[in-house]
C-alpha positions as semicolon CSV with decimal commas, in nm:
position;residue;x (nm);y (nm);z (nm)
1;M;-15,571;13,204;1,131
2;V;-15,253;13,301;1,286
3;D;-15,348;13,678;1,276
4;S;-15,692;13,596;1,437
5;Y;-15,540;13,434;1,691
6;L;-15,293;13,713;1,759
7;D;-15,589;13,932;1,786
8;I;-15,740;13,730;2,046
9;M;-15,378;13,731;2,221
10;Y;-15,357;14,093;2,201
11;K;-15,720;14,134;2,357
12;R;-15,623;13,934;2,654
13;L;-15,290;14,093;2,738
14;P;-15,426;14,398;2,969
15;S;-15,441;14,314;3,330
16;R;-15,558;14,525;3,649
17;D;-15,190;14,641;3,683
18;Y;-15,089;14,670;3,327
19;R;-15,368;14,828;3,090
20;S;-15,323;14,928;2,733
21;D;-15,304;15,286;2,820
22;D;-15,013;15,231;3,043
23;P;-14,714;15,397;2,866
24;G;-14,488;15,107;2,972
25;F;-14,715;14,844;2,812
26;A;-14,685;14,998;2,463
27;S;-14,308;14,991;2,480
28;L;-14,281;14,590;2,502
29;S;-14,068;14,466;2,269
30;I;-14,236;14,115;2,239
31;S;-14,272;13,911;1,951
32;L;-14,606;13,743;1,954
33;D;-14,603;13,528;1,645
34;P;-14,623;13,161;1,779
35;L;-14,453;13,037;1,466
36;I;-14,123;13,242;1,538
37;E;-13,810;13,003;1,626
38;V;-13,533;13,199;1,793
39;P;-13,184;13,004;1,723
40;I;-13,010;13,080;2,090
41;A;-12,860;12,868;2,319
42;S;-13,018;12,725;2,616
43;P;-13,080;12,979;2,903
44;P;-12,823;12,957;3,179
45;W;-12,932;12,746;3,490
46;H;-12,777;12,961;3,760
47;L;-13,034;13,238;3,727
48;S;-13,333;13,018;3,814
49;F;-13,147;12,801;4,056
50;P;-13,190;13,007;4,366
51;H;-13,573;13,007;4,310
52;V;-13,558;12,634;4,272
53;S;-13,362;12,614;4,598
54;V;-13,610;12,780;4,795
55;A;-13,882;12,576;4,657
56;L;-13,697;12,256;4,744
57;L;-13,721;12,349;5,124
58;A;-14,101;12,235;5,084
59;A;-13,951;11,874;4,989
60;V;-13,708;11,897;5,272
61;L;-13,994;11,939;5,516
62;F;-14,182;11,677;5,345
63;G;-13,910;11,408;5,423
64;Y;-13,822;11,560;5,773
65;H;-14,185;11,536;5,880
66;M;-14,200;11,164;5,755
67;G;-13,935;11,075;5,958
68;V;-13,930;11,299;6,254
69;V;-14,151;11,062;6,466
70;N;-13,908;10,757;6,404
71;A;-13,662;10,810;6,685
72;P;-13,864;10,981;6,949
73;L;-14,202;10,773;6,888
74;Q;-14,127;10,576;7,223
75;A;-14,038;10,910;7,422
76;I;-14,346;11,077;7,281
77;S;-14,585;10,771;7,387
78;E;-14,417;10,762;7,729
79;D;-14,466;11,140;7,786
80;L;-14,817;11,159;7,647
81;G;-14,933;10,858;7,819
82;F;-15,010;10,607;7,561
83;S;-14,693;10,390;7,578
84;G;-14,753;10,046;7,485
85;N;-15,073;10,135;7,269
86;A;-14,981;10,059;6,927
87;L;-15,284;10,174;6,784
88;A;-15,224;10,520;6,920
89;Q;-14,865;10,519;6,817
90;G;-15,019;10,427;6,467
91;W;-15,242;10,725;6,456
92;V;-14,950;10,987;6,564
93;V;-14,749;10,823;6,251
94;S;-15,017;10,811;5,996
95;T;-15,236;11,111;6,060
96;C;-14,975;11,330;5,867
97;L;-15,030;11,147;5,552
98;F;-15,431;11,156;5,624
99;G;-15,403;11,528;5,621
100;A;-15,164;11,532;5,318
101;F;-15,445;11,364;5,121
102;F;-15,683;11,649;5,178
103;G;-15,422;11,897;5,137
104;C;-15,302;11,750;4,808
105;A;-15,678;11,736;4,680
106;T;-15,691;12,119;4,706
107;S;-15,329;12,189;4,608
108;G;-15,419;12,232;4,220
109;S;-15,692;12,486;4,267
110;I;-15,508;12,690;4,529
111;A;-15,183;12,714;4,301
112;D;-15,413;12,799;4,012
113;T;-15,607;13,059;4,201
114;F;-15,340;13,250;4,410
115;G;-15,030;13,161;4,196
116;R;-14,730;12,932;4,290
117;R;-14,568;13,146;4,532
118;R;-14,886;13,231;4,731
119;A;-14,962;12,863;4,732
120;F;-14,617;12,772;4,897
121;Q;-14,669;13,057;5,144
122;L;-15,035;12,917;5,223
123;S;-14,889;12,572;5,267
124;T;-14,655;12,694;5,547
125;V;-14,945;12,816;5,779
126;P;-15,065;12,462;5,872
127;M;-14,703;12,361;5,885
128;L;-14,613;12,612;6,129
129;L;-14,903;12,573;6,329
130;G;-14,898;12,179;6,328
131;A;-14,516;12,185;6,448
132;C;-14,602;12,440;6,718
133;I;-14,892;12,227;6,845
134;S;-14,712;11,895;6,826
135;A;-14,392;12,052;6,998
136;S;-14,620;12,174;7,291
137;A;-14,856;11,855;7,299
138;S;-14,980;11,743;7,632
139;N;-15,180;11,461;7,537
140;L;-15,255;11,212;7,248
141;N;-15,519;11,443;7,080
142;S;-15,303;11,763;7,051
143;M;-15,044;11,552;6,903
144;I;-15,265;11,401;6,653
145;L;-15,399;11,739;6,551
146;G;-15,070;11,897;6,496
147;R;-14,982;11,591;6,284
148;L;-15,301;11,649;6,074
149;L;-15,232;12,011;6,018
150;V;-14,869;11,939;5,923
151;G;-14,993;11,687;5,664
152;V;-15,235;11,938;5,523
153;G;-14,956;12,164;5,459
154;L;-14,725;11,899;5,301
155;G;-15,019;11,789;5,104
156;I;-15,058;12,135;4,929
157;S;-14,687;12,218;4,881
158;G;-14,609;11,871;4,748
159;P;-14,771;11,905;4,392
160;V;-14,692;12,269;4,395
161;T;-14,321;12,212;4,431
162;A;-14,293;11,986;4,121
163;L;-14,519;12,236;3,925
164;Y;-14,308;12,543;4,023
165;V;-13,973;12,386;3,957
166;T;-14,082;12,262;3,610
167;E;-14,239;12,597;3,511
168;I;-13,940;12,803;3,598
169;S;-13,656;12,560;3,510
170;P;-13,483;12,584;3,152
171;T;-13,552;12,315;2,917
172;A;-13,203;12,178;2,931
173;V;-13,187;12,129;3,317
174;R;-13,559;12,072;3,378
175;G;-13,512;11,713;3,449
176;T;-13,225;11,766;3,658
177;F;-13,402;12,018;3,870
178;G;-13,703;11,813;3,886
179;S;-13,495;11,514;4,053
180;L;-13,350;11,755;4,306
181;A;-13,691;11,727;4,488
182;Q;-13,631;11,352;4,567
183;I;-13,292;11,440;4,675
184;A;-13,419;11,701;4,910
185;N;-13,694;11,464;5,042
186;C;-13,414;11,222;5,141
187;I;-13,201;11,508;5,283
188;G;-13,508;11,588;5,514
189;I;-13,540;11,213;5,601
190;L;-13,180;11,202;5,704
191;G;-13,204;11,525;5,904
192;A;-13,489;11,401;6,095
193;L;-13,310;11,091;6,180
194;V;-12,995;11,267;6,300
195;M;-13,190;11,508;6,497
196;G;-13,340;11,227;6,684
197;L;-13,011;11,085;6,814
198;P;-13,008;11,260;7,132
199;V;-13,353;11,150;7,241
200;A;-13,240;10,866;7,444
201;T;-13,006;11,081;7,652
202;I;-13,194;11,414;7,697
203;P;-13,556;11,415;7,820
204;G;-13,805;11,604;7,630
205;W;-13,587;11,621;7,326
206;W;-13,860;11,494;7,103
207;R;-14,026;11,847;7,139
208;K;-13,727;12,031;6,992
209;C;-13,726;11,798;6,702
210;F;-14,096;11,960;6,623
211;W;-13,962;12,311;6,711
212;I;-13,680;12,297;6,456
213;A;-13,936;12,203;6,192
214;T;-14,054;12,559;6,208
215;M;-13,738;12,705;6,072
216;P;-13,737;12,576;5,720
217;A;-14,112;12,652;5,714
218;A;-14,047;13,002;5,801
219;L;-13,751;13,034;5,552
220;L;-13,969;12,895;5,279
221;A;-14,252;13,165;5,365
222;I;-13,995;13,451;5,366
223;G;-13,792;13,316;5,061
224;M;-14,119;13,285;4,844
225;E;-14,159;13,666;4,883
226;F;-13,840;13,726;4,689
227;C;-13,874;13,449;4,417
228;S;-14,020;13,485;4,088
229;E;-14,379;13,381;4,009
230;S;-14,442;13,129;3,737
231;P;-14,421;13,296;3,405
232;R;-14,677;13,020;3,274
233;W;-14,930;13,110;3,541
234;L;-14,887;13,464;3,475
235;F;-14,946;13,415;3,101
236;K;-15,243;13,215;3,175
237;S;-15,366;13,506;3,394
238;S;-15,324;13,746;3,113
239;R;-15,052;13,923;3,270
240;L;-14,803;13,912;2,989
241;A;-14,612;14,217;3,110
242;D;-14,542;14,054;3,448
243;A;-14,447;13,708;3,270
244;E;-14,200;13,915;3,071
245;H;-14,033;14,045;3,385
246;E;-14,005;13,713;3,552
247;I;-13,888;13,547;3,235
248;E;-13,608;13,802;3,228
249;R;-13,500;13,736;3,590
250;L;-13,519;13,356;3,544
251;W;-13,354;13,303;3,203
252;G;-13,219;13,631;3,094
253;A;-13,353;13,922;2,872
254;A;-13,214;13,750;2,542
255;Y;-13,479;13,462;2,615
256;V;-13,778;13,663;2,672
257;K;-13,905;13,642;2,310
258;C;-13,839;13,277;2,270
259;A;-14,011;13,185;2,608
260;L;-14,327;13,368;2,513
261;S;-14,354;13,230;2,178
262;E;-14,330;12,891;2,345
263;L;-14,620;12,986;2,601
264;I;-14,843;13,117;2,314
265;R;-14,776;12,784;2,110
266;G;-14,884;12,598;2,431
267;E;-15,177;12,799;2,487
268;K;-15,313;12,752;2,118
269;H;-15,254;12,385;2,135
270;E;-15,455;12,353;2,464
271;E;-15,737;12,568;2,296
272;D;-15,739;12,364;1,970
273;E;-15,710;12,029;2,153
274;P;-15,901;12,038;2,477
275;A;-15,831;11,740;2,696
276;T;-16,078;11,552;2,946
277;F;-16,046;11,242;3,172
278;A;-16,236;11,047;2,922
279;D;-15,966;11,088;2,684
280;L;-15,718;10,858;2,901
281;L;-15,973;10,571;2,826
282;S;-15,964;10,629;2,451
283;D;-15,778;10,395;2,208
284;R;-15,523;10,684;2,147
285;Y;-15,407;10,685;2,504
286;R;-15,499;10,335;2,645
287;K;-15,184;10,186;2,618
288;A;-14,983;10,471;2,765
289;S;-15,226;10,481;3,048
290;R;-15,204;10,141;3,129
291;D;-14,823;10,142;3,105
292;Q;-14,797;10,431;3,349
293;C;-15,046;10,291;3,586
294;C;-14,813;9,964;3,596
295;I;-14,499;10,177;3,668
296;L;-14,671;10,398;3,941
297;L;-14,782;10,080;4,096
298;F;-14,421;9,938;4,098
299;I;-14,306;10,279;4,255
300;Y;-14,566;10,265;4,542
301;G;-14,445;9,920;4,619
302;I;-14,081;10,038;4,637
303;Q;-14,220;10,345;4,840
304;K;-14,344;10,122;5,102
305;C;-13,995;10,104;5,238
306;R;-14,063;10,436;5,389
307;N;-14,237;10,259;5,660
308;N;-13,877;10,184;5,781
309;F;-13,832;10,538;5,841
310;R;-14,158;10,569;6,032
311;F;-14,138;10,236;6,236
312;G;-13,774;10,163;6,195
313;G;-13,683;10,241;6,545
314;Q;-13,928;10,016;6,698
315;R;-13,846;9,756;6,473
316;F;-13,483;9,752;6,573
317;C;-13,576;9,769;6,946
318;W;-13,780;9,460;6,898
319;C;-13,451;9,301;6,759
320;S;-13,270;9,396;7,095
321;Q;-13,030;9,637;6,891
322;P;-12,871;9,934;7,098
323;P;-13,038;10,253;7,013
324;R;-12,764;10,434;6,904
325;I;-12,697;10,142;6,631
326;H;-13,034;10,140;6,501
327;H;-13,049;10,505;6,456
328;S;-12,731;10,519;6,258
329;C;-12,812;10,237;6,056
330;M;-13,149;10,367;5,933
331;P;-13,016;10,588;5,678
332;Y;-12,849;10,311;5,502
333;G;-13,159;10,109;5,476
């Protein structure tokens, strides 16, 4: 059975760039036996950390755009002519999340079709356009359009960030690297609050807050050009030679065989036990699905505190707190 599986694997190896008649392809020193266990230490984390750091710029952008309208919302409404209109202010704030819904719905198919790196770069296009439109907005409609485009980009990059970080991180530090995304999110929120401090004293400062958002988006697009592609995506795309090269960049040459063996075992397991959404309702997974739903609902309740970052400035103003005090207090909330 293993031999027949290996025959299948050998048939799927050649790709457009690496065919079986390529001299370099024949020299690959790869063990394709999925039963091999290589007793070596965990791969070093410092090789993959630069690639993770670039991907975390997407999480920083998510946090920044969630908090960027908090401090300058009143100034934005006065300059664009909807001061005192709570409904219009709500549209400016929540349209970003509305766009993120549609971006998130297409994120998986984009990442599977074009790869993780290209998905990141595609997500920066609406983020750059949206930030520029918001920064140069002259009325409410253009501001809403800019926020909508930014939301689409954030929705695409959010799931891809978690997926990419998981797939390129060594197992020993995968949880640690995964938690850095939330830290980067908080850094983005804090950065947005700090950038909003001069809005009360410098006219038109809110436009600079949006212009500044283009810098990390551009860095993400450029940085991904030099980052490694996900070895798992390359493997599932039948580009084994590329996957070997990226594993060597991320984890080191000594871990190529072990990593490829794990990928083969995972692929074989997926083929032997295909999963469907209906399986979540089966007796085998019903309890786990119920528990996870409860946990997600609990986390959602906690996440509603993010409203403090979106409307916190207005709430402190209603409490008659001086502007600088409520701005500096927000990060501690």
